[in-house]
Short mmCIF file of N, CA, C and O in Angstrom, two decimals:
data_model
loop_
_atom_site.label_atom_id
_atom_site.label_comp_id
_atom_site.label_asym_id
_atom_site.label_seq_id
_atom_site.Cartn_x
_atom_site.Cartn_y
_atom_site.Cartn_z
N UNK A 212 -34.45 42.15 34.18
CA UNK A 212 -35.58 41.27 34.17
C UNK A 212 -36.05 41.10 32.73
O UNK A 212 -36.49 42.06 32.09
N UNK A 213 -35.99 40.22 32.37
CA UNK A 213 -36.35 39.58 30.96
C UNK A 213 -38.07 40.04 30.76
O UNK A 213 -38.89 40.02 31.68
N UNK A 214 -38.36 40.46 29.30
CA UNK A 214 -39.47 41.10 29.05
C UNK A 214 -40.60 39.66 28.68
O UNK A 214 -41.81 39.78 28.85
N UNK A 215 -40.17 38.76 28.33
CA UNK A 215 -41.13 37.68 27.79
C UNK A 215 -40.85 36.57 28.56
O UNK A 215 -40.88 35.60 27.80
N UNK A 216 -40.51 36.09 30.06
CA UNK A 216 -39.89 35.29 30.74
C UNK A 216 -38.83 34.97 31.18
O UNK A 216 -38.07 35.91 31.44
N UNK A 217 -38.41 33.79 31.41
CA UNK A 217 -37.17 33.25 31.82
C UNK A 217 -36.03 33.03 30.63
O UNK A 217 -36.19 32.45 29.56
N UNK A 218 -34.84 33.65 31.12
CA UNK A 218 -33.82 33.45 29.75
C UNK A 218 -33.50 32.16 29.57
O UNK A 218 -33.80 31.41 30.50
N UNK A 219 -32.91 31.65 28.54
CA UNK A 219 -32.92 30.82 27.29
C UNK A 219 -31.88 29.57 28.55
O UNK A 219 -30.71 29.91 28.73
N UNK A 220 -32.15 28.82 28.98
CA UNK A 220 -31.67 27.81 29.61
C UNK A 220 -31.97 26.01 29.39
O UNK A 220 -32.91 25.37 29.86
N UNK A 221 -30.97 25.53 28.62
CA UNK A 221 -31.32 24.22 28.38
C UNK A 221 -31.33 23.12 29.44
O UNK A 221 -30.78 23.20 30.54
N UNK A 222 -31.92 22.24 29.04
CA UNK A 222 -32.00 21.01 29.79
C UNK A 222 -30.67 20.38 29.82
O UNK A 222 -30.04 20.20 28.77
N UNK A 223 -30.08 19.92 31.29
CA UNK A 223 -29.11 19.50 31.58
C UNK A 223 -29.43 17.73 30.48
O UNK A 223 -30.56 17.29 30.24
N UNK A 224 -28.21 17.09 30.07
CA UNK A 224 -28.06 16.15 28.99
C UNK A 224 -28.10 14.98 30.29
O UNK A 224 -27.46 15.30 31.29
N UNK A 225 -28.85 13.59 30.31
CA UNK A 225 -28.53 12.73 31.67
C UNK A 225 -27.58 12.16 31.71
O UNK A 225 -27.04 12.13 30.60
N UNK A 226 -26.98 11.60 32.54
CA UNK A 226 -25.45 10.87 32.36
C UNK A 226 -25.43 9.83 30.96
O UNK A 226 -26.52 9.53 30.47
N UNK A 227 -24.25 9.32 30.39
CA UNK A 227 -24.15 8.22 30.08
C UNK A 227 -24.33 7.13 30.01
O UNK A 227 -23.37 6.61 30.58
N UNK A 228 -25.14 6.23 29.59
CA UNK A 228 -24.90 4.53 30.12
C UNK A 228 -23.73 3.67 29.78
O UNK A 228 -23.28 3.57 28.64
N UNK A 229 -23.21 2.98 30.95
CA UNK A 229 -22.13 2.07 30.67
C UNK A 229 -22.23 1.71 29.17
O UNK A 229 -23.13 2.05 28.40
N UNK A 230 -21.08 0.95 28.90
CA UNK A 230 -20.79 0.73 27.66
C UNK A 230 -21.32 -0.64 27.44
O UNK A 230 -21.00 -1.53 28.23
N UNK A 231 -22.36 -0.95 26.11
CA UNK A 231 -22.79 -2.11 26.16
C UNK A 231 -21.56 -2.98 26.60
O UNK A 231 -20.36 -2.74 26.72
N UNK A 232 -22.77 -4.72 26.92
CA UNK A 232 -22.15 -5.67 27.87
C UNK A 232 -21.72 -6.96 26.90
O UNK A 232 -21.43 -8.07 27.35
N UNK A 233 -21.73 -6.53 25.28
CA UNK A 233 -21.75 -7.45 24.51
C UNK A 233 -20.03 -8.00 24.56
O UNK A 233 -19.14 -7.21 24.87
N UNK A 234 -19.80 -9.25 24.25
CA UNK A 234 -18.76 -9.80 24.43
C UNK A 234 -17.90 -9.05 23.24
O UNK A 234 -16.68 -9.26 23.26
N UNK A 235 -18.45 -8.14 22.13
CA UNK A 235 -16.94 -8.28 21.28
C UNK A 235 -16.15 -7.63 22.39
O UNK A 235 -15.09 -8.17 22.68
N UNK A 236 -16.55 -6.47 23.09
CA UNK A 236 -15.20 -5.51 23.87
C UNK A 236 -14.71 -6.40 24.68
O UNK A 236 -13.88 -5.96 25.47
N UNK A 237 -15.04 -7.83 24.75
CA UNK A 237 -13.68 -8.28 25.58
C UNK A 237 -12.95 -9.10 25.02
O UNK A 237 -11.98 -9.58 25.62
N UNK A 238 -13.32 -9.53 23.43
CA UNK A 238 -12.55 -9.80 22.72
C UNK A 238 -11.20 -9.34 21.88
O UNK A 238 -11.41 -8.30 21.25
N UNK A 239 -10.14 -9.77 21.76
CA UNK A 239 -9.22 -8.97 21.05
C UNK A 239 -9.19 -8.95 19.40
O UNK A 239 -9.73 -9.71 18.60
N UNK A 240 -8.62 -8.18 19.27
CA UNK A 240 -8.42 -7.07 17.94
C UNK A 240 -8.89 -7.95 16.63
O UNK A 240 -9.85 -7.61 15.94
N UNK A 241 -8.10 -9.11 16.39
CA UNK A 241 -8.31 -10.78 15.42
C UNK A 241 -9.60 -11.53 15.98
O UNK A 241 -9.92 -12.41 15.19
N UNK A 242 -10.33 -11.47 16.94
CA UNK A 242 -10.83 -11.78 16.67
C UNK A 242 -12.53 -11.11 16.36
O UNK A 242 -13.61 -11.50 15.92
N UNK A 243 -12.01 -10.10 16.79
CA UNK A 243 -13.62 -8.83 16.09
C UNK A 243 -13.23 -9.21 14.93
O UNK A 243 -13.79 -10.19 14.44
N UNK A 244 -12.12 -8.49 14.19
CA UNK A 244 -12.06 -8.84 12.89
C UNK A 244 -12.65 -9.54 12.26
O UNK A 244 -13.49 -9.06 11.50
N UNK A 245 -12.44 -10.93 12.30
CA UNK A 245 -13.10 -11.86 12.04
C UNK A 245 -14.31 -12.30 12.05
O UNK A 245 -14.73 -13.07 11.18
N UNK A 246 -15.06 -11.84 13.08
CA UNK A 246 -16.35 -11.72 13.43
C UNK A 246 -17.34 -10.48 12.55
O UNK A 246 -18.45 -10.57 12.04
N UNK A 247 -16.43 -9.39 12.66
CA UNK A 247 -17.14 -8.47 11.74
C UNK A 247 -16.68 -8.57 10.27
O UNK A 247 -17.28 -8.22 9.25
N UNK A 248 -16.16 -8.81 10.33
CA UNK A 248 -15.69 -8.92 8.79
C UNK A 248 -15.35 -7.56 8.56
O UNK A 248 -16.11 -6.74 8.04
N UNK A 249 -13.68 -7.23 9.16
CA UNK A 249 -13.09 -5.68 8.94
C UNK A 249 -12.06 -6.32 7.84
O UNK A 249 -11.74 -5.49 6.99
N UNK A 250 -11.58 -7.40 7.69
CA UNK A 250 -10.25 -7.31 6.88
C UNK A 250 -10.84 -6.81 5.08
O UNK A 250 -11.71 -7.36 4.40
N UNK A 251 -10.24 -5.96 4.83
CA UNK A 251 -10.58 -5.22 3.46
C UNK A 251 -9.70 -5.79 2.64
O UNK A 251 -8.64 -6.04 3.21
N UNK A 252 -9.74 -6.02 1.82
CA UNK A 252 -9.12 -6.28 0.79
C UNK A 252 -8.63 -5.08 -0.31
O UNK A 252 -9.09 -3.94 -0.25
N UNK A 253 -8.04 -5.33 -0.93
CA UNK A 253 -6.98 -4.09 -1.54
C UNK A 253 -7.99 -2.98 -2.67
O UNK A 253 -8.37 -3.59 -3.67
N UNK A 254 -8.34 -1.83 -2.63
CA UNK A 254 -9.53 -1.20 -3.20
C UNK A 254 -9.35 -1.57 -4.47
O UNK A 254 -8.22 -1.57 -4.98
N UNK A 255 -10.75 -2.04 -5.30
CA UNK A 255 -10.36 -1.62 -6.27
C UNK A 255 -11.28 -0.80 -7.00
O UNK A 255 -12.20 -0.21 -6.43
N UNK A 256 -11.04 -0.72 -8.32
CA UNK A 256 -12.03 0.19 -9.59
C UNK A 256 -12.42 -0.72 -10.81
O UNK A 256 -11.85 -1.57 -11.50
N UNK A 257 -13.61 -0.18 -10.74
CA UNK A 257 -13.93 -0.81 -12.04
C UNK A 257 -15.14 -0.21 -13.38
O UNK A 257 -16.33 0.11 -13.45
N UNK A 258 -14.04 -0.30 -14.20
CA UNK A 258 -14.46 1.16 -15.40
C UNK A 258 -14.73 0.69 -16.39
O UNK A 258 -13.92 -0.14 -16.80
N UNK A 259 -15.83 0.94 -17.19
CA UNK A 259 -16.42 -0.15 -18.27
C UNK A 259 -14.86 -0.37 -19.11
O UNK A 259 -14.12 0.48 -19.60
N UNK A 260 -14.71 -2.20 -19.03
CA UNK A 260 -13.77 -2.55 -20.04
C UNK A 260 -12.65 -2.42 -19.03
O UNK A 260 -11.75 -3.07 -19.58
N UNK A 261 -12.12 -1.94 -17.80
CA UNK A 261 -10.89 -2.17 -17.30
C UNK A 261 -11.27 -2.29 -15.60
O UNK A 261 -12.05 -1.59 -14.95
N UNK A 262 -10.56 -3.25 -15.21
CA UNK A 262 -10.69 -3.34 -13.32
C UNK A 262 -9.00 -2.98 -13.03
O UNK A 262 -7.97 -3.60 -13.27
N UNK A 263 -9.24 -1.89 -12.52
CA UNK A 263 -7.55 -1.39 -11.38
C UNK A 263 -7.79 -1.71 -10.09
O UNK A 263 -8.93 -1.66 -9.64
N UNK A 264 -6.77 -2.07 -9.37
CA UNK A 264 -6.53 -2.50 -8.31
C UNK A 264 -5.35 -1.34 -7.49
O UNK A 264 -4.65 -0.64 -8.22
N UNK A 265 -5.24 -1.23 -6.16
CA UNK A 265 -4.27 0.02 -5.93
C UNK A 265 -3.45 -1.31 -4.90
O UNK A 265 -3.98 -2.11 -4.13
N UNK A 266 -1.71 -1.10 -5.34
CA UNK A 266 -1.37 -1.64 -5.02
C UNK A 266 -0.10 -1.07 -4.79
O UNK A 266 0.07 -0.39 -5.80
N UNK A 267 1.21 -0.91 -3.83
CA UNK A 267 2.56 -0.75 -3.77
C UNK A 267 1.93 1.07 -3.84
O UNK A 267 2.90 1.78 -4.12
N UNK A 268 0.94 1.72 -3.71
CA UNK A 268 0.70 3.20 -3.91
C UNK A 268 0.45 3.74 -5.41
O UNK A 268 0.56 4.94 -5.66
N UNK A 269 0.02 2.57 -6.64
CA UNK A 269 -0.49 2.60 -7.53
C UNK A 269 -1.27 1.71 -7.95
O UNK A 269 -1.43 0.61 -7.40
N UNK A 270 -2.04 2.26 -9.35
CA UNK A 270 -3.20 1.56 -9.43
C UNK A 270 -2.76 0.51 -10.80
O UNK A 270 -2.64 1.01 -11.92
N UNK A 271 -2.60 -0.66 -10.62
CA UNK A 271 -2.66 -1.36 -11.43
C UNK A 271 -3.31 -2.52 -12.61
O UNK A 271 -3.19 -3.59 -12.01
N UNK A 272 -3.71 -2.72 -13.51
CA UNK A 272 -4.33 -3.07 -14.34
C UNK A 272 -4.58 -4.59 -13.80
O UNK A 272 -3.58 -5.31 -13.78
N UNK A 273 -5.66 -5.08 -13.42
CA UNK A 273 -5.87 -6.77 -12.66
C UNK A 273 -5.45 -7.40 -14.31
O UNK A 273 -5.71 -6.96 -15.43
N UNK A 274 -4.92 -8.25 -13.99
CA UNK A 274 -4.27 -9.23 -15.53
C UNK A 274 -5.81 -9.78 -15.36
O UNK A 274 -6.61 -9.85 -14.43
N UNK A 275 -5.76 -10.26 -17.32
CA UNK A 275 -6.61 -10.54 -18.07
C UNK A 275 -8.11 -9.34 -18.19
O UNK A 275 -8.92 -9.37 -19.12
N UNK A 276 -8.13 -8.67 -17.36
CA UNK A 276 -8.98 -7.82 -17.53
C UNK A 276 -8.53 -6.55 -18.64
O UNK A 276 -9.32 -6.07 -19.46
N UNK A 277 -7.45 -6.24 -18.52
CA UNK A 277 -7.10 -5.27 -19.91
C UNK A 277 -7.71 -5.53 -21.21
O UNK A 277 -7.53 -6.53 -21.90
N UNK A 278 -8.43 -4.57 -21.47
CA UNK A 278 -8.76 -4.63 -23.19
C UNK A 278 -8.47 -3.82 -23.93
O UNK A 278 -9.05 -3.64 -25.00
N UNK A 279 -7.29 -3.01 -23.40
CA UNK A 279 -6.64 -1.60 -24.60
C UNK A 279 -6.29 -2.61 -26.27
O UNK A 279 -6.55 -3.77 -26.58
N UNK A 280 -5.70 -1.62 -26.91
CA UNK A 280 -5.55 -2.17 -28.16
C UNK A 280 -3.64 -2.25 -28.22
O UNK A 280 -2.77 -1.38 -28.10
N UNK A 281 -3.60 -3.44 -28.43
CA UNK A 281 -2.32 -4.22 -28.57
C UNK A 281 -1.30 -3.08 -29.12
O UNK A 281 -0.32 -2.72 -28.46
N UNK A 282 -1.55 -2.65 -30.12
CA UNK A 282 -0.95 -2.14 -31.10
C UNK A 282 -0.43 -0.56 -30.65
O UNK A 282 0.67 -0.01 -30.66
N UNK A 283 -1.69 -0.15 -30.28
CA UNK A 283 -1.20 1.31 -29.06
C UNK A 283 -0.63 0.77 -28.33
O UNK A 283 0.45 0.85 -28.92
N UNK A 284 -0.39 0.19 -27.39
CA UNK A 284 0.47 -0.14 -26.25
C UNK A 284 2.03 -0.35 -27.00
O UNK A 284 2.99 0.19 -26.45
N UNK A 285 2.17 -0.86 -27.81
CA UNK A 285 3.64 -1.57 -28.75
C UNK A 285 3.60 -0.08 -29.09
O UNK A 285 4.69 0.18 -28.58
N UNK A 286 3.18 1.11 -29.56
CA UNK A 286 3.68 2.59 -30.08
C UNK A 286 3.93 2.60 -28.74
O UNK A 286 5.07 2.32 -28.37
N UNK A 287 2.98 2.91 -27.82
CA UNK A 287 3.55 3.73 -26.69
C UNK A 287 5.07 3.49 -26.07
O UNK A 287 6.09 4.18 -26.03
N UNK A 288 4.77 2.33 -25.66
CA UNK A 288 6.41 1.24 -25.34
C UNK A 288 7.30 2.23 -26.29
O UNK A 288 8.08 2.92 -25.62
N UNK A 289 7.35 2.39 -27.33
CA UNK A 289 7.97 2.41 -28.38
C UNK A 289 8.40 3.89 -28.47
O UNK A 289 9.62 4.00 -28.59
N UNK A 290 7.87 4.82 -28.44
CA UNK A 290 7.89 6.13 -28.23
C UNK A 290 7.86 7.00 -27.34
O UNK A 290 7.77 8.22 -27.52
N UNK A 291 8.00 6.07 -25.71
CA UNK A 291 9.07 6.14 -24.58
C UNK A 291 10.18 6.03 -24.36
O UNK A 291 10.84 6.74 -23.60
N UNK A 292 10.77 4.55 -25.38
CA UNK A 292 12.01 4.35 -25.32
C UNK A 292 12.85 5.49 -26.25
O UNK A 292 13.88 6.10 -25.95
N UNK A 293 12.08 5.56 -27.39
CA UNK A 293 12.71 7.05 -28.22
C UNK A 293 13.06 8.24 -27.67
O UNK A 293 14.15 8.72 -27.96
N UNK A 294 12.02 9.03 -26.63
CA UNK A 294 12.27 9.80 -25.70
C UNK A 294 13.33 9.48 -24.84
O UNK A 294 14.35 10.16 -24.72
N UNK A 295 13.08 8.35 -24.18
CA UNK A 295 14.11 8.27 -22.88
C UNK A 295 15.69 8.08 -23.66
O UNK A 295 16.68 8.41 -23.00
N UNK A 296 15.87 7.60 -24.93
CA UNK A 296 17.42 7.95 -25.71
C UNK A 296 17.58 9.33 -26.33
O UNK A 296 18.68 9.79 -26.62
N UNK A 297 16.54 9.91 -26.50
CA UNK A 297 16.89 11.43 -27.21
C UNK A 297 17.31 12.24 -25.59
O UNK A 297 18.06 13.20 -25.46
N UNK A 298 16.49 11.41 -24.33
CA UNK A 298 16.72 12.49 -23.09
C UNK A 298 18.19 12.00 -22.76
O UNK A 298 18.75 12.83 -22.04
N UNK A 299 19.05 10.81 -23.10
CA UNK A 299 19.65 10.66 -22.78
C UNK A 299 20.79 11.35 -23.38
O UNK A 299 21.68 11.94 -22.78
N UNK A 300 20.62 11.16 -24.88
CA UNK A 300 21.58 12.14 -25.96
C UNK A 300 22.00 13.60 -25.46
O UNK A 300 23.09 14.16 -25.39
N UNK A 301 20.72 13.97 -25.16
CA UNK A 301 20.42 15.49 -24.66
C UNK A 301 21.42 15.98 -23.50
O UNK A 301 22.11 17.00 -23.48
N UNK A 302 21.29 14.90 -22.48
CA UNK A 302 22.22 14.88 -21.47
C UNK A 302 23.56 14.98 -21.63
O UNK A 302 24.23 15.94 -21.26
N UNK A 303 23.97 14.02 -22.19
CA UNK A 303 25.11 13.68 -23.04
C UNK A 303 26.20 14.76 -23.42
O UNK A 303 27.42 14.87 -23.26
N UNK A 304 24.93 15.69 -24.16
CA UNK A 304 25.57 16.77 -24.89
C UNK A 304 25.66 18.27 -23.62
O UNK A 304 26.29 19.32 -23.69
N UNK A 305 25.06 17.94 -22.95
CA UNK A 305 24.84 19.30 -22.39
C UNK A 305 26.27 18.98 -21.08
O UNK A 305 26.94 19.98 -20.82
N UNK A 306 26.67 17.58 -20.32
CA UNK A 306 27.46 17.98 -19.78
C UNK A 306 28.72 17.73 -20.85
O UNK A 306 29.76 18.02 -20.25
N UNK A 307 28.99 17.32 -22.17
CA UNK A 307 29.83 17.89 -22.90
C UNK A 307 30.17 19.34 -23.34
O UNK A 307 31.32 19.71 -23.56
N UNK A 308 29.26 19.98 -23.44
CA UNK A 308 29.17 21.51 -23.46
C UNK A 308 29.96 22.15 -22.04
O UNK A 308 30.87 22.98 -22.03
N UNK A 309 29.34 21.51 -20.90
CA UNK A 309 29.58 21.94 -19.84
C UNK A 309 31.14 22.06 -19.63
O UNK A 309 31.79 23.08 -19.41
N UNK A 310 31.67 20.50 -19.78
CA UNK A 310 32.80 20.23 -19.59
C UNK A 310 34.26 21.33 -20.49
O UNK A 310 35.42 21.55 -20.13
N UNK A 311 33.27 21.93 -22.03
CA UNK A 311 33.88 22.85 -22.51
C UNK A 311 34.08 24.60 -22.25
O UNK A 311 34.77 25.54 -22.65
N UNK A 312 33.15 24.35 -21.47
CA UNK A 312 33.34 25.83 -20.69
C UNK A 312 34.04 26.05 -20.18
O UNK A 312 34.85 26.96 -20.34
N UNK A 313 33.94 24.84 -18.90
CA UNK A 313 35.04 24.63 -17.77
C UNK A 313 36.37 24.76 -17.96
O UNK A 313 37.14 24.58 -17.02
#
């Protein structure tokens, strides 16, 4: 027998009410859409001086919005392609090495 009353028992929750009677649920999929305005358009970002867009699973620079500096971009270009021939040299040499073991 409980010292301060009746034990701890909540109020039963009342049923549910049907599901509103508004026409979108008997409309199909195109045309809620349309009505609500679900079609999204592709996310984008926008960072003082550059707007990216995510596209193919990357984020790409929206043309004409770029304002990097010309000149960095022509090094960078530039000192990728240097890398990607020294990685290639590199290669080069290592299954030549290889081939001399063998």
């Amino acid at each position: 027998m409980p010292l301060f009353g009746n034990t701890f028992s909540p109020k039963k929750t009342p049923p549910r009410k049907c599901a509103s009677l508004s026409s979108l649920y008997f409309t199909d999929r195109s045309n809620r859409e349309i009505e609500l305005g679900l079609e999204y358009g592709t996310p984008t970002v926008n960072l003082p001086g550059h707007s990216l867009k995510f596209e193919n699973g990357q984020w790409v620079a929206e043309s004409g919005t770029f304002t990097g500096d010309h000149r960095e971009m022509q090094h960078l270009r530039k000192r990728n392609q240097q890398l990607q021939e020294e990685n290639n040299l590199l290669r080069l040499k290592v299954d030549i090495l290889l081939d001399m073991v063998s």
